[in-house]
Coordinates of C-alpha atoms and ligand atoms in Angstrom, one line a residue:
X1 CA 45.5 -0.1 9.6
X2 CA 44.0 -1.5 13.0
X3 CA 41.8 -4.6 13.0
X4 CA 40.7 -6.6 15.9
X5 CA 37.5 -8.6 16.2
X6 CA 35.0 -5.6 16.8
X7 CA 37.2 -2.7 15.8
X8 CA 38.6 -1.5 12.2
X9 CA 40.6 2.1 12.0
X10 CA 42.6 3.4 10.6
X11 CA 43.3 7.4 8.6
X12 CA 41.3 8.3 5.7
X13 CA 41.3 11.4 3.4
X14 CA 38.4 13.1 1.3
X15 CA 39.6 15.6 -0.6
X16 CA 42.3 16.8 1.2
X17 CA 41.1 16.8 4.4
X18 CA 42.4 14.1 6.7
X19 CA 39.7 11.5 9.1
X20 CA 40.1 8.9 11.2
X21 CA 37.4 6.3 10.1
X22 CA 36.3 3.3 12.3
X23 CA 34.0 0.2 11.6
X24 CA 32.7 -0.9 14.8
X25 CA 29.8 -2.7 15.5
X26 CA 26.9 -1.7 13.3
X27 CA 28.2 1.5 12.9
X28 CA 31.2 3.1 9.5
X29 CA 31.8 6.7 11.1
X30 CA 34.6 9.1 10.0
X31 CA 35.5 12.0 12.0
X32 CA 37.3 15.0 10.8
X33 CA 41.1 15.7 11.9
X34 CA 42.3 18.9 12.2
X35 CA 45.7 19.9 11.4
X36 CA 46.3 20.3 14.8
X37 CA 45.4 16.9 15.4
X38 CA 41.8 17.7 17.4
X39 CA 38.6 15.9 16.2
X40 CA 36.0 17.8 14.7
X41 CA 32.8 16.4 13.0
X42 CA 31.6 12.9 12.8
X43 CA 29.7 11.0 10.3
X44 CA 28.4 8.2 11.1
X45 CA 26.6 5.1 8.4
X46 CA 24.8 2.1 10.2
X47 CA 26.0 -0.5 8.4
X48 CA 22.9 -1.8 7.5
X49 CA 21.9 1.5 5.4
X50 CA 25.2 1.0 3.2
X51 CA 23.9 0.5 -0.4
X52 CA 27.5 -0.8 -2.1
X53 CA 31.1 -0.2 -1.3
X54 CA 33.1 0.1 -4.8
X55 CA 36.4 0.0 -5.6
X56 CA 37.8 3.5 -7.3
X57 CA 36.1 6.6 -7.3
X58 CA 32.9 5.8 -8.4
X59 CA 29.6 8.4 -9.7
X60 CA 26.5 6.6 -10.4
X61 CA 24.5 9.9 -10.9
X62 CA 23.5 11.6 -13.4
X63 CA 25.2 9.3 -14.7
X64 CA 27.8 6.3 -14.0
X65 CA 31.7 7.1 -13.8
X66 CA 34.5 5.3 -12.5
X67 CA 38.0 6.3 -12.3
X68 CA 39.4 2.8 -11.5
X69 CA 42.7 3.9 -9.0
X70 CA 44.6 1.7 -6.4
X71 CA 44.0 3.2 -3.2
X72 CA 40.7 5.1 -3.4
X73 CA 37.3 3.5 -2.5
X74 CA 33.3 5.0 -2.7
X75 CA 30.6 4.1 0.0
X76 CA 27.2 4.8 -1.1
X77 CA 24.7 4.9 1.5
X78 CA 21.2 5.8 2.7
X79 CA 21.0 9.8 2.6
X80 CA 18.0 11.4 4.8
X81 CA 17.3 14.7 3.2
X82 CA 15.7 17.7 4.6
X83 CA 11.9 17.7 5.1
X84 CA 9.6 17.1 2.6
X85 CA 6.3 20.0 2.6
X86 CA 4.4 18.3 4.8
X87 CA 5.4 14.7 4.8
X88 CA 8.3 12.8 5.9
X89 CA 11.5 13.3 4.3
X90 CA 12.8 11.4 0.8
X91 CA 15.6 9.7 1.0
X92 CA 18.5 9.9 -1.2
X93 CA 21.6 8.2 -2.3
X94 CA 24.7 9.6 -0.1
X95 CA 28.2 9.1 -1.6
X96 CA 31.5 10.0 -0.2
X97 CA 34.8 9.0 -1.8
X98 CA 38.1 7.5 0.4
X99 CA 41.4 7.9 -0.2
X100 CA 43.7 5.1 1.7
X101 CA 47.5 5.8 2.4
X102 CA 47.9 2.2 0.4
X103 CA 46.0 -0.1 -2.0
X104 CA 46.1 -2.9 0.7
X105 CA 44.1 -0.5 3.3
X106 CA 41.9 0.3 0.7
X107 CA 41.4 -3.4 -0.3
X108 CA 41.2 -3.9 3.5
X109 CA 38.4 -1.7 3.8
X110 CA 36.3 -2.7 0.9
X111 CA 36.5 -6.7 2.2
X112 CA 35.7 -5.3 6.0
X113 CA 32.6 -3.4 5.1
X114 CA 31.8 -6.5 2.6
X115 CA 31.7 -8.3 5.6
X116 CA 29.9 -6.2 7.5
X117 CA 27.3 -5.9 5.4
X118 CA 26.3 -9.6 4.9
X119 CA 26.5 -9.8 8.9
X120 CA 24.6 -7.0 10.2
X121 CA 22.0 -6.8 7.0
X122 CA 21.2 -10.7 6.4
X123 CA 17.7 -10.0 5.2
X124 CA 18.7 -7.8 1.9
X125 CA 17.2 -9.5 -1.5
X126 CA 19.7 -10.5 -3.8
X127 CA 17.0 -11.3 -6.8
X128 CA 13.9 -9.6 -7.4
X129 CA 11.2 -9.8 -9.9
X130 CA 9.9 -6.8 -11.3
X131 CA 6.5 -5.3 -13.1
X132 CA 6.1 -2.5 -14.4
X133 CA 2.7 -1.4 -16.0
X134 CA 3.9 1.2 -18.7
X135 CA 0.1 2.5 -18.7
X136 CA 0.1 3.0 -14.7
X137 CA -0.4 6.9 -13.9
X138 CA 1.3 9.5 -16.2
X139 CA 3.1 6.4 -18.3
X140 CA 5.9 6.9 -16.7
X141 CA 6.8 3.4 -15.1
X142 CA 9.5 2.4 -17.8
X143 CA 11.5 5.7 -17.5
X144 CA 11.1 5.2 -13.7
X145 CA 12.3 2.1 -13.6
X146 CA 15.7 2.4 -15.9
X147 CA 16.6 5.9 -15.0
X148 CA 15.9 5.5 -11.1
X149 CA 15.7 2.1 -9.5
X150 CA 17.5 -0.3 -11.7
X151 CA 21.1 1.7 -11.4
X152 CA 20.4 1.5 -7.5
X153 CA 19.7 -2.2 -7.7
X154 CA 22.8 -2.8 -9.9
X155 CA 24.9 -1.0 -7.5
X156 CA 23.8 -2.4 -4.7
X157 CA 24.3 -6.0 -6.5
X158 CA 20.5 -7.0 -6.9
X159 CA 19.6 -9.1 -10.1
X160 CA 16.0 -8.7 -11.5
X161 CA 13.7 -10.1 -13.6
X162 CA 11.9 -7.2 -15.4
X163 CA 8.5 -7.9 -17.0
X164 CA 6.7 -4.9 -18.7
X165 CA 3.3 -5.7 -18.4
X166 CA 1.1 -6.3 -21.8
X167 CA -2.3 -6.8 -20.2
X168 CA -4.3 -6.5 -17.0
X169 CA -3.8 -9.2 -14.2
X170 CA -0.8 -10.5 -16.4
X171 CA 1.3 -9.8 -12.8
X172 CA -0.7 -11.8 -10.9
X173 CA -1.0 -14.6 -13.1
X174 CA 1.8 -15.0 -13.2
X175 CA 3.2 -14.9 -9.2
X176 CA 0.1 -17.7 -8.9
X177 CA 1.3 -20.1 -11.9
X178 CA 5.5 -19.6 -12.6
X179 CA 8.4 -20.6 -11.1
X180 CA 9.2 -18.2 -8.3
X181 CA 12.2 -19.9 -6.9
X182 CA 15.6 -18.2 -6.2
X183 CA 13.1 -14.9 -6.0
X184 CA 13.4 -12.8 -2.6
X185 CA 11.3 -10.5 -3.4
X186 CA 8.2 -8.8 -6.2
X187 CA 8.2 -5.6 -6.9
X188 CA 5.6 -3.4 -8.9
X189 CA 6.7 -0.1 -11.0
X190 CA 2.3 1.6 -10.9
X191 CA -0.4 2.2 -8.9
X192 CA -2.4 0.8 -6.0
X193 CA -3.8 -1.3 -8.9
X194 CA -0.4 -3.2 -9.8
X195 CA 0.5 -3.4 -6.2
X196 CA -3.6 -5.3 -5.9
X197 CA -2.4 -7.6 -8.5
X198 CA 0.8 -8.8 -7.0
X199 CA -0.9 -8.7 -3.4
X200 CA -3.9 -11.2 -5.4
X201 CA -1.0 -13.5 -7.2
X202 CA 1.2 -13.7 -3.6
X203 CA -1.8 -14.6 -1.0
X204 CA -3.0 -16.8 -3.9
X205 CA 0.1 -18.5 -4.5
X206 CA 0.7 -18.7 -0.5
X207 CA -2.7 -20.4 0.2
X208 CA -2.2 -22.8 -2.9
X209 CA 0.5 -24.0 -1.5
X210 CA -0.5 -24.2 2.0
X211 CA -3.6 -26.0 1.0
X212 CA -5.7 -23.3 2.4
X213 CA -9.4 -22.7 0.8
X214 CA -9.7 -18.6 0.0
X215 CA -13.1 -19.1 0.1
X216 CA -13.6 -19.9 3.5
X217 CA -14.6 -16.8 5.6
X218 CA -13.4 -18.4 8.6
X219 CA -10.3 -20.2 8.0
X220 CA -6.7 -18.7 9.3
X221 CA -5.1 -17.6 5.8
X222 CA -1.5 -18.7 5.8
X223 CA 0.9 -15.6 5.9
X224 CA 3.2 -15.1 2.9
X225 CA 7.0 -14.9 3.3
X226 CA 7.4 -13.3 -0.4
X227 CA 8.1 -9.6 0.3
X228 CA 6.4 -7.1 -1.9
X229 CA 8.0 -3.9 -3.2
X230 CA 6.2 -0.8 -4.4
X231 CA 8.1 2.0 -6.8
X232 CA 5.1 4.2 -7.3
X233 CA 4.5 5.4 -10.4
X234 CA 0.5 5.3 -10.0
X235 CA -2.2 7.8 -9.7
X236 CA -3.2 7.7 -6.1
X237 CA 0.2 5.8 -4.9
X238 CA -2.1 5.1 -1.5
X239 CA -0.4 2.0 -0.5
X240 CA 3.3 3.7 -1.1
X241 CA 2.4 6.8 0.5
X242 CA 0.8 5.4 3.8
X243 CA 3.8 2.2 4.3
X244 CA 6.7 4.3 3.3
X245 CA 5.3 8.0 4.0
X246 CA 5.8 9.7 0.7
X247 CA 5.5 8.5 -2.7
X248 CA 9.0 8.9 -3.7
X249 CA 11.0 5.8 -6.6
X250 CA 14.1 6.4 -4.9
X251 CA 13.2 6.5 -1.3
X252 CA 11.1 3.1 -1.5
X253 CA 14.1 1.6 -3.9
X254 CA 16.3 2.5 -1.3
X255 CA 13.7 0.8 1.0
X256 CA 13.8 -2.4 -0.7
X257 CA 17.2 -3.0 -1.2
X258 CA 18.0 -2.9 2.8
X259 CA 15.4 -5.3 3.3
X260 CA 12.8 -3.6 4.9
X261 CA 10.3 -5.6 6.1
X262 CA 6.8 -3.5 7.5
X263 CA 3.5 -6.5 8.1
X264 CA 0.0 -5.7 6.6
X265 CA -3.1 -6.3 7.6
X266 CA -5.4 -7.4 4.7
X267 CA -9.0 -7.2 4.7
X268 CA -10.7 -10.4 2.5
X269 CA -13.9 -9.0 0.7
X270 CA -16.8 -12.2 0.4
X271 CA -19.9 -12.8 -1.6
X272 CA -21.4 -15.5 0.1
X273 CA -19.3 -18.5 0.3
X274 CA -16.8 -17.0 -2.4
X275 CA -13.5 -14.6 -2.4
X276 CA -14.4 -11.7 -4.2
X277 CA -10.7 -9.5 -3.6
X278 CA -8.6 -8.8 -1.0
X279 CA -8.2 -4.9 -0.1
X280 CA -5.5 -2.8 1.8
X281 CA -6.6 0.8 1.7
X282 CA -10.4 1.3 0.9
X283 CA -13.0 -0.5 0.6
X284 CA -15.4 2.4 0.3
X285 CA -19.3 2.1 -1.0
X286 CA -21.5 5.4 -1.5
X287 CA -19.4 8.4 -2.6
X288 CA -15.8 6.6 -3.2
X289 CA -17.7 3.9 -5.7
X290 CA -19.3 6.2 -7.2
X291 CA -16.1 8.5 -8.1
X292 CA -14.4 5.1 -9.2
X293 CA -17.2 4.2 -11.6
X294 CA -17.1 7.9 -13.1
X295 CA -13.4 7.7 -13.6
X296 CA -13.2 5.1 -15.2
X297 CA -15.1 6.6 -18.4
X298 CA -12.5 9.4 -17.8
X299 CA -9.1 7.4 -17.8
X300 CA -7.3 9.5 -20.8
X301 CA -7.8 11.9 -17.9
X302 CA -4.5 10.7 -15.9
X303 CA -4.9 11.3 -12.6
X304 CA -7.1 14.0 -12.7
X305 CA -9.6 11.5 -13.5
X306 CA -10.4 11.5 -9.7
X307 CA -10.4 15.1 -8.9
X308 CA -13.1 15.8 -12.3
X309 CA -15.4 12.9 -11.3
X310 CA -15.2 13.8 -7.1
X311 CA -16.4 17.1 -8.1
X312 CA -18.9 15.3 -10.4
X313 CA -20.4 13.0 -7.9
X314 CA -20.0 15.8 -5.4
X315 CA -22.5 17.8 -7.8
X316 CA -24.5 14.4 -7.6
X317 CA -25.4 14.8 -4.2
X318 CA -26.6 11.2 -3.6
X319 CA -26.7 9.1 -0.7
X320 CA -28.2 5.2 -0.2
X321 CA -29.4 3.0 2.0
X322 CA -27.5 0.3 3.8
X323 CA -27.3 -2.0 6.8
X324 CA -24.2 -2.3 8.6
X325 CA -23.1 -5.1 10.7
X326 CA -19.5 -5.4 12.3
X327 CA -17.4 -7.0 14.6
X328 CA -15.5 -4.5 16.8
X329 CA -12.0 -4.9 17.7
X330 CA -10.9 -4.6 21.6
X331 CA -11.1 -0.7 22.4
X332 CA -8.8 -0.9 24.7
X333 CA -6.0 -1.8 22.7
X334 CA -6.5 1.3 20.1
X335 CA -9.8 3.0 19.1
X336 CA -9.7 5.5 15.4
X337 CA -10.0 8.5 17.5
X338 CA -6.9 8.1 20.4
X339 CA -5.0 11.0 18.2
X340 CA -2.0 8.5 17.7
X341 CA -0.2 7.7 14.1
X342 CA 1.4 4.8 13.3
X343 CA 4.8 5.6 12.6
X344 CA 8.2 2.7 12.4
X345 CA 8.4 0.8 15.3
X346 CA 4.9 1.1 15.6
X347 CA 4.2 -0.8 19.5
X348 CA 0.3 -1.4 18.7
X349 CA 1.6 -3.1 15.8
X350 CA 4.2 -5.4 17.3
X351 CA 2.3 -6.5 20.4
X352 CA -0.3 -7.6 18.1
X353 CA 1.9 -9.9 16.6
X354 CA 1.5 -12.5 19.3
X355 CA -2.0 -11.9 19.6
X356 CA -2.5 -12.4 16.2
X357 CA 0.0 -16.1 16.0
X358 CA -0.4 -17.5 19.1
X359 CA 1.4 -20.5 17.6
X360 CA 4.1 -18.6 16.2
X361 CA 7.6 -20.5 16.5
X362 CA 10.0 -17.7 16.4
X363 CA 12.9 -19.9 16.4
X364 CA 11.8 -21.6 13.2
X365 CA 9.8 -18.9 11.4
X366 CA 6.7 -20.9 11.0
X367 CA 3.6 -20.3 11.6
X368 CA 1.4 -23.1 12.7
X369 CA -1.9 -23.4 10.8
X370 CA -2.8 -27.0 11.8
X371 CA -2.9 -26.0 15.5
X372 CA -5.6 -23.3 14.8
X373 CA -7.0 -24.2 10.9
X374 CA -10.2 -21.9 12.2
X375 CA -9.9 -18.6 13.2
X376 CA -11.4 -17.3 17.0
X377 CA -11.7 -13.9 14.6
X378 CA -14.9 -14.5 13.8
X379 CA -16.3 -14.5 17.4
X380 CA -18.1 -11.9 19.4
X381 CA -21.5 -9.4 19.8
X382 CA -21.8 -8.1 16.1
X383 CA -22.9 -4.6 16.2
X384 CA -26.1 -3.3 13.3
X385 CA -26.3 0.3 12.1
X386 CA -29.4 1.8 9.4
X387 CA -29.8 4.0 7.6
X388 CA -28.8 6.5 4.7
X389 CA -24.7 7.0 3.7
X390 CA -23.5 9.3 1.9
X391 CA -20.5 6.9 2.3
X392 CA -19.8 3.6 3.9
X393 CA -15.7 3.2 4.0
X394 CA -13.5 0.6 5.8
X395 CA -9.7 0.6 5.5
X396 CA -6.9 -1.5 7.0
X397 CA -4.2 1.4 7.4
X398 CA -4.5 5.1 7.1
X399 CA -5.1 5.6 3.7
X400 CA -3.1 8.9 3.4
X401 CA -1.8 9.8 0.1
X402 CA -0.8 12.9 -1.4
X403 CA -4.4 14.4 -1.7
X404 CA -4.8 13.0 1.9
X405 CA -1.3 13.2 3.9
X406 CA -3.2 12.3 7.2
X407 CA -5.5 9.7 5.2
X408 CA -9.0 8.4 5.3
X409 CA -8.7 7.1 8.9
X410 CA -5.0 9.3 10.6
X411 CA -4.9 6.8 13.8
X412 CA -5.2 3.3 11.7
X413 CA -2.6 0.7 12.4
X414 CA -0.8 -1.1 9.3
X415 CA -0.6 -4.3 11.2
X416 CA -2.4 -4.1 13.9
X417 CA -4.9 -6.6 12.9
X418 CA -8.2 -4.6 12.5
X419 CA -9.6 -2.2 10.1
X420 CA -11.8 1.1 10.8
X421 CA -15.4 1.5 9.5
X422 CA -16.2 4.9 8.9
X423 CA -19.8 5.7 8.1
X424 CA -21.1 9.0 6.8
X425 CA -24.9 9.3 6.9
X426 CA -26.7 11.5 4.6
X427 CA -26.7 14.8 5.2
X428 CA -26.7 18.3 3.5
X429 CA -24.0 19.1 0.5
X430 CA -22.0 21.6 2.7
X431 CA -21.2 18.9 5.9
X432 CA -20.3 16.4 3.2
X433 CA -17.9 18.7 1.8
X434 CA -16.9 19.7 5.3
X435 CA -15.5 16.2 5.7
X436 CA -14.1 15.7 2.7
X437 CA -11.8 19.3 2.9
X438 CA -10.4 18.1 6.8
X439 CA -9.2 14.8 5.0
X440 CA -6.8 17.4 3.6
X441 CA -6.0 19.7 6.6
X442 CA -5.7 18.5 10.5
X443 CA -9.0 19.3 11.5
X444 CA -10.8 16.1 12.8
X445 CA -12.7 14.5 9.8
X446 CA -14.4 12.3 12.3
X447 CA -15.7 15.2 14.6
X448 CA -19.4 15.4 12.7
X449 CA -22.4 14.6 13.8
X450 CA -22.9 13.1 11.0
X451 CA -19.8 11.0 10.9
X452 CA -19.0 7.4 13.0
X453 CA -15.8 6.0 13.1
X454 CA -15.4 2.2 14.5
X455 CA -12.1 -0.1 14.8
X456 CA -13.4 -3.9 13.6
X457 CA -12.0 -7.1 13.0
X458 CA -15.4 -7.9 10.7
X459 CA -17.9 -6.7 8.7
X460 CA -21.2 -7.4 6.2
X461 CA -23.4 -5.0 4.5
X462 CA -26.7 -5.1 2.8
X463 CA -29.5 -3.9 1.5
X464 CA -31.9 -3.1 4.0
X465 CA -35.9 -5.0 3.1
X466 CA -37.8 -1.6 4.6
X467 CA -35.7 0.8 1.8
X468 CA -36.6 -1.4 -1.2
X469 CA -40.1 -1.4 -0.2
X470 CA -41.1 1.9 0.1
X471 CA -39.1 2.1 -3.3
X472 CA -41.7 -0.4 -4.7
X473 CA -44.0 2.7 -3.4
X474 CA -42.8 4.6 -5.9
X475 CA -43.9 2.2 -9.2
X476 CA -40.8 3.4 -10.9
X477 CA -41.7 1.5 -14.2
X478 CA -39.1 2.4 -16.2
X479 CA -36.1 1.6 -13.6
X480 CA -38.2 -2.0 -13.2
X481 CA -37.7 -2.2 -17.6
X482 CA -34.2 -1.6 -17.3
X483 CA -33.1 -3.3 -14.8
X484 CA -34.9 -6.2 -16.3
X485 CA -33.2 -5.5 -19.9
X486 CA -29.9 -5.8 -17.8
X487 CA -30.6 -9.0 -16.3
X488 CA -30.9 -9.9 -20.0
X489 CA -28.5 -8.2 -21.5
X490 CA -26.0 -5.3 -20.3
X491 CA -24.8 -4.3 -23.5
X492 CA -28.3 -4.3 -25.1
X493 CA -29.4 -1.1 -22.8
X494 CA -25.8 1.1 -23.5
X495 CA -24.4 1.7 -26.6
X496 CA -21.7 3.3 -24.8
X497 CA -18.8 1.1 -25.0
X498 CA -16.7 2.3 -22.3
X499 CA -15.0 -0.4 -19.9
X500 CA -16.4 1.6 -16.7
X501 CA -20.1 2.2 -17.8
X502 CA -21.1 -1.2 -19.1
X503 CA -19.0 -2.5 -16.2
X504 CA -20.8 -0.4 -14.2
X505 CA -24.4 -2.2 -15.6
X506 CA -22.4 -5.7 -15.2
X507 CA -22.4 -5.2 -11.8
X508 CA -26.0 -4.4 -11.3
X509 CA -26.4 -7.9 -13.3
X510 CA -24.7 -10.2 -11.2
X511 CA -25.8 -8.7 -8.3
X512 CA -29.6 -8.7 -9.4
X513 CA -28.9 -12.9 -10.7
X514 CA -28.5 -13.3 -7.1
X515 CA -31.4 -11.9 -5.6
X516 CA -34.8 -12.4 -5.1
X517 CA -37.4 -11.4 -8.9
X518 CA -39.0 -8.5 -6.1
X519 CA -35.7 -6.9 -5.6
X520 CA -34.8 -7.2 -9.2
X521 CA -37.7 -4.9 -10.5
X522 CA -36.7 -1.9 -8.0
X523 CA -33.1 -1.3 -8.5
X524 CA -32.9 0.7 -11.1
X525 CA -29.0 1.1 -12.6
X526 CA -28.2 4.4 -13.5
X527 CA -25.1 5.7 -15.4
X528 CA -25.5 9.0 -16.1
X529 CA -25.3 8.7 -19.7
X530 CA -28.6 6.7 -21.0
X531 CA -30.6 6.0 -18.1
X532 CA -32.3 8.4 -16.8
X533 CA -33.6 7.3 -12.7
X534 CA -31.3 8.1 -9.8
X535 CA -30.0 4.3 -8.6
X536 CA -30.8 3.4 -5.2
X537 CA -27.7 1.2 -4.8
X538 CA -24.3 2.2 -5.2
X539 CA -21.0 0.1 -6.5
X540 CA -18.1 -0.8 -3.8
X541 CA -14.5 0.8 -4.8
X542 CA -12.0 -2.3 -3.5
X543 CA -9.1 -0.4 -4.2
X544 CA -9.7 0.6 -6.9
X545 CA -11.4 -1.7 -8.3
X546 CA -15.5 -1.8 -8.8
X547 CA -16.7 -5.1 -7.6
X548 CA -19.6 -6.9 -9.1
X549 CA -21.3 -7.4 -6.1
X550 CA -23.1 -5.2 -3.3
X551 CA -24.2 -7.3 -0.3
X552 CA -20.6 -8.4 0.7
X553 CA -18.7 -9.6 4.4
X554 CA -15.1 -8.2 4.7
X555 CA -12.4 -9.7 7.5
X556 CA -9.8 -8.7 8.9
X557 CA -6.7 -10.9 8.4
X558 CA -3.8 -9.2 10.8
X559 CA -0.3 -9.3 9.3
X560 CA -0.8 -11.5 6.2
X561 CA 1.4 -10.2 3.6
X562 CA 4.8 -7.9 4.0
X563 CA 6.5 -5.0 2.2
X564 CA 10.0 -3.4 1.7
X565 CA 8.9 -0.9 4.0
X566 CA 9.5 0.0 7.9
X567 CA 6.2 2.2 8.3
X568 CA 6.4 6.2 8.1
X569 CA 9.7 7.4 9.9
X570 CA 9.4 10.0 12.4
X571 CA 10.0 13.3 10.8
X572 CA 11.7 14.5 13.8
X573 CA 14.2 11.8 13.7
X574 CA 15.4 13.6 9.9
Ligands
1PX1 C1 -12.1 19.1 -0.9 C2 -11.4 18.0 -1.2 C3 -11.5 16.6 -0.6 C4 -10.8 15.8 -0.9 C5 -10.9 14.2 -0.2 C6 -9.9 13.6 -0.1 C7 -10.1 12.4 0.0 C8 -9.1 11.3 -0.1 C9 -9.2 9.8 0.8 C10 -8.3 8.8 -0.4 C11 -8.2 7.4 -0.4 C12 -7.9 6.5 -1.2 C13 -7.9 5.2 -1.0 C14 -7.0 4.8 -1.6 C15 -7.6 4.3 -3.1 C16 -6.8 3.9 -4.7 O1 -6.8 2.2 -4.3 C17 -7.4 4.2 -5.8 C18 -7.1 3.1 -6.6 O2 -5.8 3.9 -7.0 P1 -4.9 4.0 -8.2 O3 -5.8 4.5 -9.5 O4 -3.8 4.4 -8.1 O5 -4.9 2.5 -8.9 N1 -8.4 5.3 -6.0 C19 -9.2 5.6 -5.8 O6 -10.1 4.8 -5.6 C20 -9.5 7.2 -6.3 C21 -10.2 7.8 -4.6 C22 -10.2 9.5 -4.8 C23 -11.2 9.9 -4.7 C24 -10.1 11.5 -4.5 C25 -11.7 12.3 -4.2 C26 -11.3 13.6 -4.7 C27 -12.7 14.4 -4.0 C28 -12.7 15.9 -4.7 C29 -14.3 16.3 -4.6 C30 -14.3 17.9 -4.4 C31 -15.6 18.3 -4.1 C32 -15.8 19.6 -4.6 C33 -16.7 20.1 -4.8 C34 -16.3 21.8 -5.6
ADP2 N1 0.1 -3.7 -19.9 C1 -1.5 -3.3 -19.1 N2 -2.4 -2.8 -20.1 C2 -3.6 -2.7 -19.3 N3 -4.1 -2.4 -18.2 C3 -3.0 -2.7 -17.1 C4 -1.4 -3.1 -17.9 N4 -0.8 -3.4 -16.8 C5 -1.4 -3.2 -15.6 N5 -3.1 -2.8 -15.8 C6 -3.9 -2.6 -15.1 O1 -3.5 -0.8 -15.0 C7 -4.7 -0.8 -13.8 C8 -4.0 0.6 -13.4 O2 -2.6 0.7 -13.2 P1 -2.0 1.0 -11.8 O3 -0.9 0.3 -12.3 O4 -2.3 1.1 -10.7 O5 -2.0 2.7 -12.5 P2 -3.1 3.9 -11.8 O6 -2.3 4.1 -10.3 O7 -3.0 5.1 -13.0 O8 -4.5 3.6 -11.6 C9 -4.2 -2.2 -13.1 O9 -5.4 -2.5 -12.1 C10 -3.6 -3.0 -13.7 O10 -4.0 -4.0 -13.3
CA3 CA1 -5.1 -2.4 10.7

């Protein structure tokens, strides 16, 4: 075996074939040598994609098997599979068993490879805090973790503390309150709702520690260091799909192990002077709000509840009045209709970092918030749009999912500090179906006369007073009476105990408490079961949660959190 400071080289065998293996700089490669000493095909693995190096002949799939020999070692690494159908190719675990001429050579290879791993892949996590939602998606969270994820973590030498949740918000509260010393990241096994718990925990904890008020819409929030990882086991898996390119638990696990890091924009949603929630995928009013409210009543259907509710709400053919104000982003940098896609190493996102953090000190990796406590992000000229809408959606990223592989806004960026605001005005049912259907094919969903899209930094939504006057003229006493009863006690109005149902009424109640009585009278709230008149307000769907307010303000915080991901790898690389 030859070892110099930059290169390690020796002959090795795989089965009965001889190879010349070398480790130089960032790569470990092996080239087959035929009987006449000619070089044949070379396989190269970047050190950053090595998962583990083990003594002996080791297998971990379908189950663990170790043959403890003196002269063998097994290399595990990221293997790119053939391309998936229309989506990026999944990653799997590659494995090669090498046989060395002697034990000394074998031990040297193991030492050299492990040293290279430490040197060339320094940002890998060592200890992780894992939350499993046993009830998410098809209820396979625990099984997915124990059969697919845990063996890979063990192989990579990652230790994990696992919490199987027993109630909603347990993961969020744990992150907000417990000692997190020693953890390099937090992982959720679940869907977008579970991710959202981690997001709120991590952002909240970071602001607490930095002494920053989350409620202040104008403040510059402290970016979060603790990385978040997502093992998809939910219904929509939108955040995972958009940041990795596929919802595959093994692919996600491998990205976590190699310590990939993808910054992500976050939208904070406020009601008056309080923070309501954070969102990374979709804040949607009208159609998507109604679909979510309806789907809560059909949770037992699992992921199918969205399709069923989607059809029901589509058939309801509602539209809602609204006043939307937005602060446009710089149109010279990018546009939602420029036909680009945000892929791994995206130039727009990397160039945004300097703009978003002008005081970032790269030598100490510190964000100096005391230089600019208050952000200039809310300065600029607001644009107002008023009308009746089928839906109003705001998304910080493309929000793609298996149902819609290119997403709500295909050219949106993960980490550019902006979101796309999509306004779909009232139209006929066929027009709206065309809009929805275009999410599933290659046609441009924005190329329709009733759709507009804007790249924005902030948005405000309110109910136009004019519209409410009109409703008043209709003089709907029945709706008025229901609204007043809801104000007194939402439970009295509906005998049904279904969570989403009363939640919807509750949403109406909270809102009414905050508006003038003249408005109160004219907001008929209809649940479809016990109320009879159509309502003129919808609800907001914020990453799969119904918001308790209608008139909200949203602001985008560029690159606020980091995920164990790298964006979507261009499939031509696979
Ligand atoms: C005609 C086919 C139409 C397909 C339209 C697909 C639009 C997809 C846009 C997806 C945006 C997803 C944004 C992410 C939201 C999630 O955070 C959130 C929570 O997810 P979780 O339960 O995993 O925790 N998910 C959601 O709110 C679900 C929204 C799903 C909307 C799907 C609507 C399906 C519509 C089907 C309409 C069919 C009309 C047929 C008429 C005969
Ligand atoms: N043990 C639990 N019991 C009930 N709800 C839970 C539990 N753990 C998490 N949740 C909540 O369940 C909701 C849905 O979970 P999620 O994993 O996103 O699945 P899905 O994609 O199917 O909606 C989340 O909002 C989360 O807060
Ligand atoms: Ca963005």
